[in-house]
Short mmCIF file of C-alpha atoms in Angstrom, two decimals:
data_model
loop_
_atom_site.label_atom_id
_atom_site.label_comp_id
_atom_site.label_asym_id
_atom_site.label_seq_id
_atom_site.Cartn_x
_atom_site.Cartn_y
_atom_site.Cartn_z
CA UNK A 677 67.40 68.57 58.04
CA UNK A 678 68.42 70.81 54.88
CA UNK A 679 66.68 74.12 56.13
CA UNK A 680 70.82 76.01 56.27
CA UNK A 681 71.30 75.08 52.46
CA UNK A 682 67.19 76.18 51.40
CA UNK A 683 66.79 79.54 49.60
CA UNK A 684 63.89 80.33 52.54
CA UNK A 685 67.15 80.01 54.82
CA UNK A 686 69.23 82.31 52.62
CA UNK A 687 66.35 84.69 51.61
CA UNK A 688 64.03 85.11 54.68
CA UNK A 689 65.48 83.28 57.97
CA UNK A 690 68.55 84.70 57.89
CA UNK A 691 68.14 88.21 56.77
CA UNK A 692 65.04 88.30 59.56
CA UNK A 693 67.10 87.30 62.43
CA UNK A 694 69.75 90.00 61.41
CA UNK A 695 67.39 92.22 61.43
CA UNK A 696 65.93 91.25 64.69
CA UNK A 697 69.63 90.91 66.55
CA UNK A 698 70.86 94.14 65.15
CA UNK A 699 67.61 96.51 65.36
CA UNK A 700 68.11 94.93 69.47
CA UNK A 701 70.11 96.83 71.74
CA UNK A 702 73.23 95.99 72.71
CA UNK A 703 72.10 94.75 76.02
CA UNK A 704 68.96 92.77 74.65
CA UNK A 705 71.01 90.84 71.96
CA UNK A 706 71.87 87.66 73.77
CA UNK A 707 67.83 87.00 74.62
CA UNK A 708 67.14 87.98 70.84
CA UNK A 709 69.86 85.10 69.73
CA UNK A 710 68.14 82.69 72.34
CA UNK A 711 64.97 83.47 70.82
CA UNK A 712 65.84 83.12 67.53
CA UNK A 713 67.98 79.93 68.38
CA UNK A 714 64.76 78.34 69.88
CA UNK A 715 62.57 79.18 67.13
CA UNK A 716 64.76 78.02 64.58
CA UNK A 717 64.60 74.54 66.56
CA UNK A 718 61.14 74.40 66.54
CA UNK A 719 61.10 74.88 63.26
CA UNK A 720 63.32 72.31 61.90
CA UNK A 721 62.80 69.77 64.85
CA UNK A 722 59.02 70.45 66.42
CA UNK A 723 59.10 66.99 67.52
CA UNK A 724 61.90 66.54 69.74
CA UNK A 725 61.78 70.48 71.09
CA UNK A 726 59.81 69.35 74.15
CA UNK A 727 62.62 66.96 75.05
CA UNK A 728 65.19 69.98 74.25
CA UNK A 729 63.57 72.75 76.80
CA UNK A 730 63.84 69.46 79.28
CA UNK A 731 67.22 68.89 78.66
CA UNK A 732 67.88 72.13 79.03
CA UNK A 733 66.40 72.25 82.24
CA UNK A 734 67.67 69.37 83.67
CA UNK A 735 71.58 70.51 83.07
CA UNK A 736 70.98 73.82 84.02
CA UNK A 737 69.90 72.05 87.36
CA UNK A 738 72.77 70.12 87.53
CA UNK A 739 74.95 73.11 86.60
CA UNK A 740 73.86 74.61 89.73
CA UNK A 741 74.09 71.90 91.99
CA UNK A 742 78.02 71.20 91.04
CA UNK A 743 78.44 75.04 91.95
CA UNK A 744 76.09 75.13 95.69
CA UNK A 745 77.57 71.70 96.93
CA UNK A 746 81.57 72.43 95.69
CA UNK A 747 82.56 71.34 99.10
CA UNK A 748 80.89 67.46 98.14
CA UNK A 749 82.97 65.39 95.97
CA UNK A 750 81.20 62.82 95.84
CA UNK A 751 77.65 64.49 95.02
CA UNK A 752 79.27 66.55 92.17
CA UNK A 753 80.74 63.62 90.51
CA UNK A 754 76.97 61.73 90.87
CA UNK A 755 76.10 65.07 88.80
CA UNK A 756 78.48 64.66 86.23
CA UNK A 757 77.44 60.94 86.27
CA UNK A 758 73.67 61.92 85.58
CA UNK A 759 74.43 64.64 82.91
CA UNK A 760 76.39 61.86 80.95
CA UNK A 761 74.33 59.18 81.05
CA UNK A 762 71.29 61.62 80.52
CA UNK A 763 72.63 62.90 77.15
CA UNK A 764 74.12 59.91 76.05
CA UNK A 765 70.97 58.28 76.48
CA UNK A 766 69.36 61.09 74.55
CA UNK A 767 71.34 60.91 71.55
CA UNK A 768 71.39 57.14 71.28
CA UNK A 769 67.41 56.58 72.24
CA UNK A 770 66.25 59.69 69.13
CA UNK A 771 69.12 58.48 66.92
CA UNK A 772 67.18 54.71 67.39
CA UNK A 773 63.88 56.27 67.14
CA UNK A 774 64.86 57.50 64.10
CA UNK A 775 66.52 54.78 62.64
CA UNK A 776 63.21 52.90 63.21
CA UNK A 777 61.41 55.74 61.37
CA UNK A 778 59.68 56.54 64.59
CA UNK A 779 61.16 60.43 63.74
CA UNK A 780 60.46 62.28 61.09
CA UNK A 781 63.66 64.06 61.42
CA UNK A 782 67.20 63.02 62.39
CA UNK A 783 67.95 64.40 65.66
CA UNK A 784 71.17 66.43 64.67
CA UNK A 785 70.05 69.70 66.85
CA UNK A 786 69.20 67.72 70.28
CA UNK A 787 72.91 65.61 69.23
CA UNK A 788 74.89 69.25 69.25
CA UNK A 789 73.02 70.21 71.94
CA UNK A 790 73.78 67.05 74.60
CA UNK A 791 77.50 67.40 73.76
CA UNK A 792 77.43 71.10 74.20
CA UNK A 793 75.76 70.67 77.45
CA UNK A 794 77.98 67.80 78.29
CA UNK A 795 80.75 70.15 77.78
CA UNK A 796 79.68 72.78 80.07
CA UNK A 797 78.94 70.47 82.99
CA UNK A 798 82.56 68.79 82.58
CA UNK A 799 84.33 71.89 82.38
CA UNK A 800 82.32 73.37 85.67
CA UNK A 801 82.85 70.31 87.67
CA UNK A 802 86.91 71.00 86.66
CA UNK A 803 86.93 74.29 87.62
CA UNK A 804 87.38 75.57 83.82
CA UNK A 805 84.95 78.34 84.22
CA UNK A 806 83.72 80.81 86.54
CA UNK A 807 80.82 80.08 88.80
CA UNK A 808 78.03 80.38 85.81
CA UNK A 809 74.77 82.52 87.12
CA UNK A 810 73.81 83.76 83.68
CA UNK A 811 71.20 80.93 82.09
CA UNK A 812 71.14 82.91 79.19
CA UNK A 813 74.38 82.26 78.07
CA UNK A 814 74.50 78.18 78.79
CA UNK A 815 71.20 78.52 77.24
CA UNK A 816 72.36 80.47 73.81
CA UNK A 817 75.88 78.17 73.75
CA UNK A 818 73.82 75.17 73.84
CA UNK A 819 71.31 76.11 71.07
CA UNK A 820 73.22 78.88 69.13
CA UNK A 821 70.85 77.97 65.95
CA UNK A 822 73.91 78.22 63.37
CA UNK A 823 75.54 75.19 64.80
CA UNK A 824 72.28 72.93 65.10
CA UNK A 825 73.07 70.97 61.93
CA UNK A 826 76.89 69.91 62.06
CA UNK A 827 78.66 72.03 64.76
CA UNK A 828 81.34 72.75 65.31
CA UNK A 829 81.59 72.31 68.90
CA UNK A 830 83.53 74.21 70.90
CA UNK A 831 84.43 74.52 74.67
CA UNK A 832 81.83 77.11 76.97
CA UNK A 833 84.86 79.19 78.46
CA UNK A 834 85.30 79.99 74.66
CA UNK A 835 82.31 81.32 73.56
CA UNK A 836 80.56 82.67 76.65
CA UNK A 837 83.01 85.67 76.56
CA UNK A 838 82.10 86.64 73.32
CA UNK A 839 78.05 87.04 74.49
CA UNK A 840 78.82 90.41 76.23
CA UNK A 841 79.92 92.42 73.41
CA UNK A 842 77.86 91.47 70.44
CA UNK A 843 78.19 94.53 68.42
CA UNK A 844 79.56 93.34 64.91
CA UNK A 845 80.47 96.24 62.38
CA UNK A 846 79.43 95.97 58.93
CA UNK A 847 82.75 94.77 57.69
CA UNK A 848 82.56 91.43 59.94
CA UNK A 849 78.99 91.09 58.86
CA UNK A 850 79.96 91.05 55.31
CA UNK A 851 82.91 88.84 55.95
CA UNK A 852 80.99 86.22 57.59
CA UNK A 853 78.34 86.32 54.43
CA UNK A 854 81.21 85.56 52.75
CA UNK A 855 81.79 82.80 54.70
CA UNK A 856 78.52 81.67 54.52
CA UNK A 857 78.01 81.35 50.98
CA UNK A 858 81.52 79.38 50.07
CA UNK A 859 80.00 77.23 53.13
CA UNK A 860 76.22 77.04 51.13
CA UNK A 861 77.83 76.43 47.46
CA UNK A 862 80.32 73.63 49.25
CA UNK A 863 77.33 72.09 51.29
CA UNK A 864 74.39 72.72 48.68
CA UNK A 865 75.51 72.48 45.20
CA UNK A 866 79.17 70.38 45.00
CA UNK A 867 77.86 68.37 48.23
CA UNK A 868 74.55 68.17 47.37
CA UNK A 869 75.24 67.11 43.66
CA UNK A 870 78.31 64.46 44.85
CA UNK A 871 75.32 62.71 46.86
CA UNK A 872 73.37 62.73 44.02
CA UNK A 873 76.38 61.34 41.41
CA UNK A 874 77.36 58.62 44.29
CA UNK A 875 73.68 57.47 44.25
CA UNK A 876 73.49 56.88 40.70
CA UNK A 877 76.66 55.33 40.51
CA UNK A 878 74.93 52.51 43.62
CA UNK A 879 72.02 52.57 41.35
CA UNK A 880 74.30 50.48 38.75
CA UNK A 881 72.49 46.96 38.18
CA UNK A 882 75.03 44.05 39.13
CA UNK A 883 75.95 43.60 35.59
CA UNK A 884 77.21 47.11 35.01
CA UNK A 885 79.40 46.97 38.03
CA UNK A 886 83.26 47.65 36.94
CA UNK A 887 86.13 47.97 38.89
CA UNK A 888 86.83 51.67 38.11
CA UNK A 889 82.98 51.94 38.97
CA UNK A 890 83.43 50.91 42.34
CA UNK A 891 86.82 53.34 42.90
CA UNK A 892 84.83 55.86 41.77
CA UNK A 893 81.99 55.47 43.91
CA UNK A 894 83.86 55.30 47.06
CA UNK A 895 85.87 58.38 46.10
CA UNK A 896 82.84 60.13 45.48
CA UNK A 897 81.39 58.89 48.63
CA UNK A 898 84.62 60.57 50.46
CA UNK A 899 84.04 64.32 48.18
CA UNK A 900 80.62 64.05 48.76
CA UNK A 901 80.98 63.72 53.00
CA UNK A 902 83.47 66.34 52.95
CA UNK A 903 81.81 68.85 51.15
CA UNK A 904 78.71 68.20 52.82
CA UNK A 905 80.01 68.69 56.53
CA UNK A 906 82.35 71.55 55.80
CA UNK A 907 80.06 73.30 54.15
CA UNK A 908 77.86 73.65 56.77
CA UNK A 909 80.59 73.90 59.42
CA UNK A 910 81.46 76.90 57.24
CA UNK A 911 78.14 78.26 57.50
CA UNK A 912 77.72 78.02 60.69
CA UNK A 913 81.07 80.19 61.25
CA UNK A 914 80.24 82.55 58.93
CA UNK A 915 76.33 83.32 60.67
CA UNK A 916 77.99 83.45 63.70
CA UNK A 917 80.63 85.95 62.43
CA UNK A 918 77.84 88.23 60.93
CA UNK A 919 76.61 88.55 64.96
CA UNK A 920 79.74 88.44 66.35
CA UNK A 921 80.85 84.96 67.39
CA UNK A 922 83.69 83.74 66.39
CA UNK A 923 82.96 79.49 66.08
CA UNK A 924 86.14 77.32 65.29
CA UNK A 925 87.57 75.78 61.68
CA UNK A 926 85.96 72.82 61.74
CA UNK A 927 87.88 70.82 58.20
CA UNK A 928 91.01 71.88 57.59
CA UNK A 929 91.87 70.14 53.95
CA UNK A 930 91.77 66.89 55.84
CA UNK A 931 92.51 64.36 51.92
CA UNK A 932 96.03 66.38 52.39
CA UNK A 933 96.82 64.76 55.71
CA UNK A 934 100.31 62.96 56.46
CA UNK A 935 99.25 60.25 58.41
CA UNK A 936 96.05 59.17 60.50
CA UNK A 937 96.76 61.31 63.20
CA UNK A 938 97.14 64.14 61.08
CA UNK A 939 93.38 63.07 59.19
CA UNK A 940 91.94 64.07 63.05
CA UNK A 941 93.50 66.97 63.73
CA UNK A 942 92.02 68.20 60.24
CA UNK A 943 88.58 65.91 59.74
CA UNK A 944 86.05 67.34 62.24
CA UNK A 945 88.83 69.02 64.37
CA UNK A 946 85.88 70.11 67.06
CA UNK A 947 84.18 66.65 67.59
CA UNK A 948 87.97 65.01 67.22
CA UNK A 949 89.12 67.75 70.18
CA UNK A 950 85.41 67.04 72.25
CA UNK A 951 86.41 63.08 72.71
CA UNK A 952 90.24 63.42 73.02
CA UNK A 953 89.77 66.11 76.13
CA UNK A 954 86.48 64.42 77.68
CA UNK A 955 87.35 60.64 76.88
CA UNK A 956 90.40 59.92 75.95
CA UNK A 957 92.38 62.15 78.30
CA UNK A 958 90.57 61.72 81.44
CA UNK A 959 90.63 57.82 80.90
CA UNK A 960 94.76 58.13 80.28
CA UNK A 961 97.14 56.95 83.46
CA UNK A 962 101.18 57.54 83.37
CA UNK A 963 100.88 53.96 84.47
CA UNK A 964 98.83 52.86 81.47
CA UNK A 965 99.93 50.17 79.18
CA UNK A 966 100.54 50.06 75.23
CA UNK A 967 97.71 47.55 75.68
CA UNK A 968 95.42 50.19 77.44
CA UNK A 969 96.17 52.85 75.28
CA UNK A 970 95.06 50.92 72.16
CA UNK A 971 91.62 50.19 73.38
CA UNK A 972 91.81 53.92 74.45
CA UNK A 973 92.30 54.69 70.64
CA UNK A 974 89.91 52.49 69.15
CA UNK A 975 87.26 53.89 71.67
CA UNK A 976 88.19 57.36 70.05
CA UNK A 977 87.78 56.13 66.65
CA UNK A 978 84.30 54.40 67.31
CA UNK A 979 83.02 57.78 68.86
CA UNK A 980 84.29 59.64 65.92
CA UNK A 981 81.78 57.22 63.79
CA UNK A 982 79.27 57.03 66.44
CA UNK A 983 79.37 61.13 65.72
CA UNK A 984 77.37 60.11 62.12
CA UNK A 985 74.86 57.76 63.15
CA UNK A 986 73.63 54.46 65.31
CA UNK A 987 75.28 52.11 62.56
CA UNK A 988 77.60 49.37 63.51
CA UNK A 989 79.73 50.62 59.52
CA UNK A 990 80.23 54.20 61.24
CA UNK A 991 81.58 52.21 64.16
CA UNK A 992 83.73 49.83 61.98
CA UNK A 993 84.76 52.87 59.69
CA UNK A 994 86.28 54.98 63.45
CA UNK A 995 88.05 51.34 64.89
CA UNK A 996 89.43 50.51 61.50
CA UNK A 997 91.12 54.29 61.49
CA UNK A 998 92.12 54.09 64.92
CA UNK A 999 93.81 51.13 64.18
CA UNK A 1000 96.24 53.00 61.96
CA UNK A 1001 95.99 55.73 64.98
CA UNK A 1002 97.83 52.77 66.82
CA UNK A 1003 100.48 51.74 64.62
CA UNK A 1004 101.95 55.51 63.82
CA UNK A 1005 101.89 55.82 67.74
CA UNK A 1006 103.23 52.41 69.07
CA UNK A 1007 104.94 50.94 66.61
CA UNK A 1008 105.89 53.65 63.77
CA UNK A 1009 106.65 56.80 65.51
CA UNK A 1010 110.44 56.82 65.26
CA UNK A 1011 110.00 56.46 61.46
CA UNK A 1012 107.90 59.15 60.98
CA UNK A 1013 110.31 61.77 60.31
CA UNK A 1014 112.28 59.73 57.90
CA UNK A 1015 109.72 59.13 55.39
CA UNK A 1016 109.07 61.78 52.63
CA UNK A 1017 105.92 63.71 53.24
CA UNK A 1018 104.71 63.10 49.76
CA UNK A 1019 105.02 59.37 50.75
CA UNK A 1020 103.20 59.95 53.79
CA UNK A 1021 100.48 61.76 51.79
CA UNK A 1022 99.92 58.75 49.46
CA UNK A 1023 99.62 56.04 52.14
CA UNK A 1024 97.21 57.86 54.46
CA UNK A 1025 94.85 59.02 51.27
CA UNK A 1026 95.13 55.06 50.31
CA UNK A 1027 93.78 54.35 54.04
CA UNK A 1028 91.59 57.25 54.28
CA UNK A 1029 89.79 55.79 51.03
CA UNK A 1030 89.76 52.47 51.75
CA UNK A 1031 87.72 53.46 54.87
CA UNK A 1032 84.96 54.84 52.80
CA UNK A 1033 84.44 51.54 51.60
CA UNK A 1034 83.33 50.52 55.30
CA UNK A 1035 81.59 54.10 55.83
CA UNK A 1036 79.58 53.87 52.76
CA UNK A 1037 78.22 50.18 53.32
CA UNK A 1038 74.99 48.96 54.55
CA UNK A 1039 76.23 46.22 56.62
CA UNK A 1040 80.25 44.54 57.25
CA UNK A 1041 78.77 41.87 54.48
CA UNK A 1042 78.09 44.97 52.32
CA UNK A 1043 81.44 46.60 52.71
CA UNK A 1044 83.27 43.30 51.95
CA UNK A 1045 81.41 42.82 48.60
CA UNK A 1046 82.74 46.52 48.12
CA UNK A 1047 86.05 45.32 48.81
CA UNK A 1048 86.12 42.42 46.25
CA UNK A 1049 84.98 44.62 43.40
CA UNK A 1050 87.74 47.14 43.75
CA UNK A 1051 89.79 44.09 42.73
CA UNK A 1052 88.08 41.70 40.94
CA UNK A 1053 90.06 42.24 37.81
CA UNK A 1054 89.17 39.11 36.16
CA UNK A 1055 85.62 38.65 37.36
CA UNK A 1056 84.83 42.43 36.81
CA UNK A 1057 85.46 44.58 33.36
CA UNK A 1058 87.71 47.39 34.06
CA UNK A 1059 85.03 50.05 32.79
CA UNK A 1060 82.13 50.24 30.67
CA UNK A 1061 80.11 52.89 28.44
CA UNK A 1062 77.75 53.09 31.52
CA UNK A 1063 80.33 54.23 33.22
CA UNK A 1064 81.95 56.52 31.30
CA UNK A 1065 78.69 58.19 30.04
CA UNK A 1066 77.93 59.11 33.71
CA UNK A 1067 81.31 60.18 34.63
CA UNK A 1068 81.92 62.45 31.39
CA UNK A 1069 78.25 63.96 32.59
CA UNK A 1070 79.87 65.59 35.65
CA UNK A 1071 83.03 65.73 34.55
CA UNK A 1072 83.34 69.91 36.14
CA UNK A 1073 81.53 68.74 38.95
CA UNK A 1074 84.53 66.52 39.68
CA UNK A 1075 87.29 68.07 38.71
CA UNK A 1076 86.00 71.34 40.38
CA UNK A 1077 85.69 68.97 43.59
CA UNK A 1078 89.16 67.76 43.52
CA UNK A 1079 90.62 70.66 43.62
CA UNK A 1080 88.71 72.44 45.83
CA UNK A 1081 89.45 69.38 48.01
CA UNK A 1082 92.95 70.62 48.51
CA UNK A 1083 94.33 73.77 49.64
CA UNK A 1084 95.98 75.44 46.05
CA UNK A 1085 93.00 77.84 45.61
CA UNK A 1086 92.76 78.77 49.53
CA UNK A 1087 97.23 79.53 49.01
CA UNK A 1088 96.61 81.53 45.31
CA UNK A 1089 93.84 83.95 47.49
CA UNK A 1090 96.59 84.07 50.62
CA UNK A 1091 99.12 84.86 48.40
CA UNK A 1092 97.02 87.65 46.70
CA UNK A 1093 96.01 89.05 49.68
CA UNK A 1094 99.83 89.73 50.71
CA UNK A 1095 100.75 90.88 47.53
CA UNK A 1096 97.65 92.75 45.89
CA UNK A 1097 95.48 93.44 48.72
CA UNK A 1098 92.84 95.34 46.73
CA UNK A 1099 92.67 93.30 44.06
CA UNK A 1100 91.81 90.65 46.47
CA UNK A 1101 89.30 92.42 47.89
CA UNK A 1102 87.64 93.42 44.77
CA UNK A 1103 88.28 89.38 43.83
CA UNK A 1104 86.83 88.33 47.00
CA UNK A 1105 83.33 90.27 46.17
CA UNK A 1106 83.00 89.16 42.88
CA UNK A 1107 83.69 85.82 43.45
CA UNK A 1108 81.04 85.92 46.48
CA UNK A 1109 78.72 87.19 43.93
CA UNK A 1110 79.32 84.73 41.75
CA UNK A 1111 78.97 81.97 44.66
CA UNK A 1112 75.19 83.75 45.33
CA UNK A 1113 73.97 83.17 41.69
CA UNK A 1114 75.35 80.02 41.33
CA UNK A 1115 74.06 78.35 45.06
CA UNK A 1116 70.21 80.38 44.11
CA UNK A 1117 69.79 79.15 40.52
CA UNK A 1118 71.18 75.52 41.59
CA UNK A 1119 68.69 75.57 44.39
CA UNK A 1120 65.98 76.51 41.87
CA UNK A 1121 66.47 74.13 39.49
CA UNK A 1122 66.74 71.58 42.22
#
């Protein structure tokens, strides 16, 4: 699904559903966002929106059940047992179909939309939020359109409040374009052209494969994931800014992390936050052992991979992470604030890369073969004109990547903003001027 990073997105789609929520009144503007929401699913997904507007249905049912029967314990947890075995069964049985190219599409939207739902029925049956009689609004938080490719998730008690005053000014509607583009430019052109670089670089017959090769690719492989879900985390935030819904930061520079832990508080913060306060805290006793609470962690860490994709790497690539999630709990934790952070930033970059070497494979057998050639000094050449040729090619691309990877530009612009504020300002439009040529005429050549 690339429709959020297409000019026809940028050009047409999203300047006609502006138009349509703000020529609205005030009081029509949630049904004009469902109806936009909907037909932007159709659009992208006809095949599986059937199965959405009876998902939909069926939760909203169950919604109303937990409420009428609050007095029945054990019926409202059979509820919450149906709605979770319904939408897990939803998300695994598309993502299957689609692995065995029974879908044309991959089933992103109805995935953000069973874990949305999910979320709503959990936090009803704990009393999180009001008795719900508006089906609008669990209707709109489950499909907002913005959020149908990556997320990011968030909880229903946060964003049904901001449904009854959607009334941006023009300010926040040019401040969320903003948003939007850096978002399009990180998810369309430095994503979009990482993917591209990281596929030549597999393309490499077995006698061109080097060591510094096979570094390469898997740091490439990390860039090009990053950019690719941030981006469109970022657009997502920023559409929903320019109609005034505020969605959460979704990456937060996560190749700067101190420690595993740290890499989930910043790596998909939303999905990270969805399985630690549905799974991993409800399933956590005072009584539990260290022994329970590691199988706790490495069920987080599978669900984090599950999050990409029906592939027993993605699950590999969450365990072998939560692994590390174990040691700095159980058995490193009173070291932690002795070590130097710099320190800390090397090893968990050294761990976070390694695990792109499981990530990026096409089976365990795959990623092992990966493995060996990142040290197969002897067997392997270092580096050859191959190589080099490709890597001098994008040589902006990468350094451009790098350090937009970490936060230096994102503390310059803070820093400005304190000090110069209208400089800033006029910095901030020309630069998102700059970000629209550059995201259009890449898309056009592409």
């Amino acid at each position: 699904m690339q429709t959020m990073t297409s000019l026809a997105f940028l050009y047409v789609i999203l300047p006609a559903a502006m138009a349509f929520f703000l020529l609205c009144p005030p009081v029509w503007r949630q049904g004009a966002l469902l109806a936009v929401s909907l037909g932007f699913f159709l659009m992208v997904q006809p095949s599986t929106f059937p199965l959405l507007l009876a998902c939909l249905a069926t939760d909203r049912l169950i919604l109303a059940l937990i409420y009428r029967y609050d007095h029945s314990e054990a019926l409202r947890k059979g509820c919450v047992a149906a709605s979770v075995i319904k939408n897990l069964l939803v998300m695994l049985v598309m993502e299957a179909l689609f692995q065995m190219n029974r879908l044309v599409e991959a089933p992103w939207g109805l995935r953000i939309y069973a874990l949305s739902s999910l979320s709503c029925v959990l936090e009803a049956y704990r009393g999180q939020i009001p008795r719900e009689r508006s089906t609008l609004s669990y209707l709109l938080y489950c499909s907002f359109f913005p959020r149908l490719e990556a997320g990011p998730l968030l909880p229903y008690r946060d964003f049904a409040p901001q449904l009854e005053y959607l009334n941006p000014t023009l300010t926040e509607i040019g401040a969320g374009f903003g948003v939007y583009l850096q978002g399009a430019v990180k998810a369309g052109v430095l994503g979009q052209s990482l993917q591209v670089t990281y596929d030549a670089l597999r393309a490499f017959p077995p006698e061109d494969v080097t060591v510094a090769g096979t570094w390469c690719t898997v740091l490439i492989l990390a860039l090009a994931v990053y950019y690719r879900l941030s981006g469109l985390s970022e657009m997502a935030r920023g559409v929903g800014q320019m109609m005034g819904i505020s969605l959460p930061k979704n990456f937060y520079f996560p190749y700067q992390s101190q420690g595993v832990t740290d890499f989930f508080q910043r790596f998909n913060i939303s999905v990270s936050a969805f399985i630690r306060n549905n799974v991993y805290r409800p399933l956590q006793t005072e009584e539990d052992s260290v022994f329970a609470d590691c199988l706790n962690l490495i069920l987080w860490g599978v669900l984090m991979g599950l999050w990409f994709g029906l592939r027993i790497n993605y699950m590999l690539w969450g365990a072998y992470l939560a692994l590390f999630l174990i040691l700095e709990k159980h058995v490193f934790s009173h070291m932690e604030d002795k070590i130097p952070p710099l320190f800390m930033r090397i090893y968990t970059l050294c761990v976070i890369l390694s695990s792109f070497t499981i990530f990026g494979g096409a089976s365990p057998r795959a990623s092992a073969a990966t493995i060996a050639s990142m040290f197969s000094f002897q067997r392997l050449e270092l580096y050859n004109d191959r190589l080099v040729y490709l890597l001098s090619s994008n040589w902006l691309l990468l350094v451009v990547s790098l350090l937009f990877a970490t936060s230096a530009v994102s503390l310059v612009m803070s820093f400005l903003r304190r000090i110069l504020p209208r400089f800033s300002a006029l910095l901030t439009t020309a630069v998102n001027a700059a970000l629209l040529v550059v995201f259009t005429i890449f898309t056009i050549r592409v």
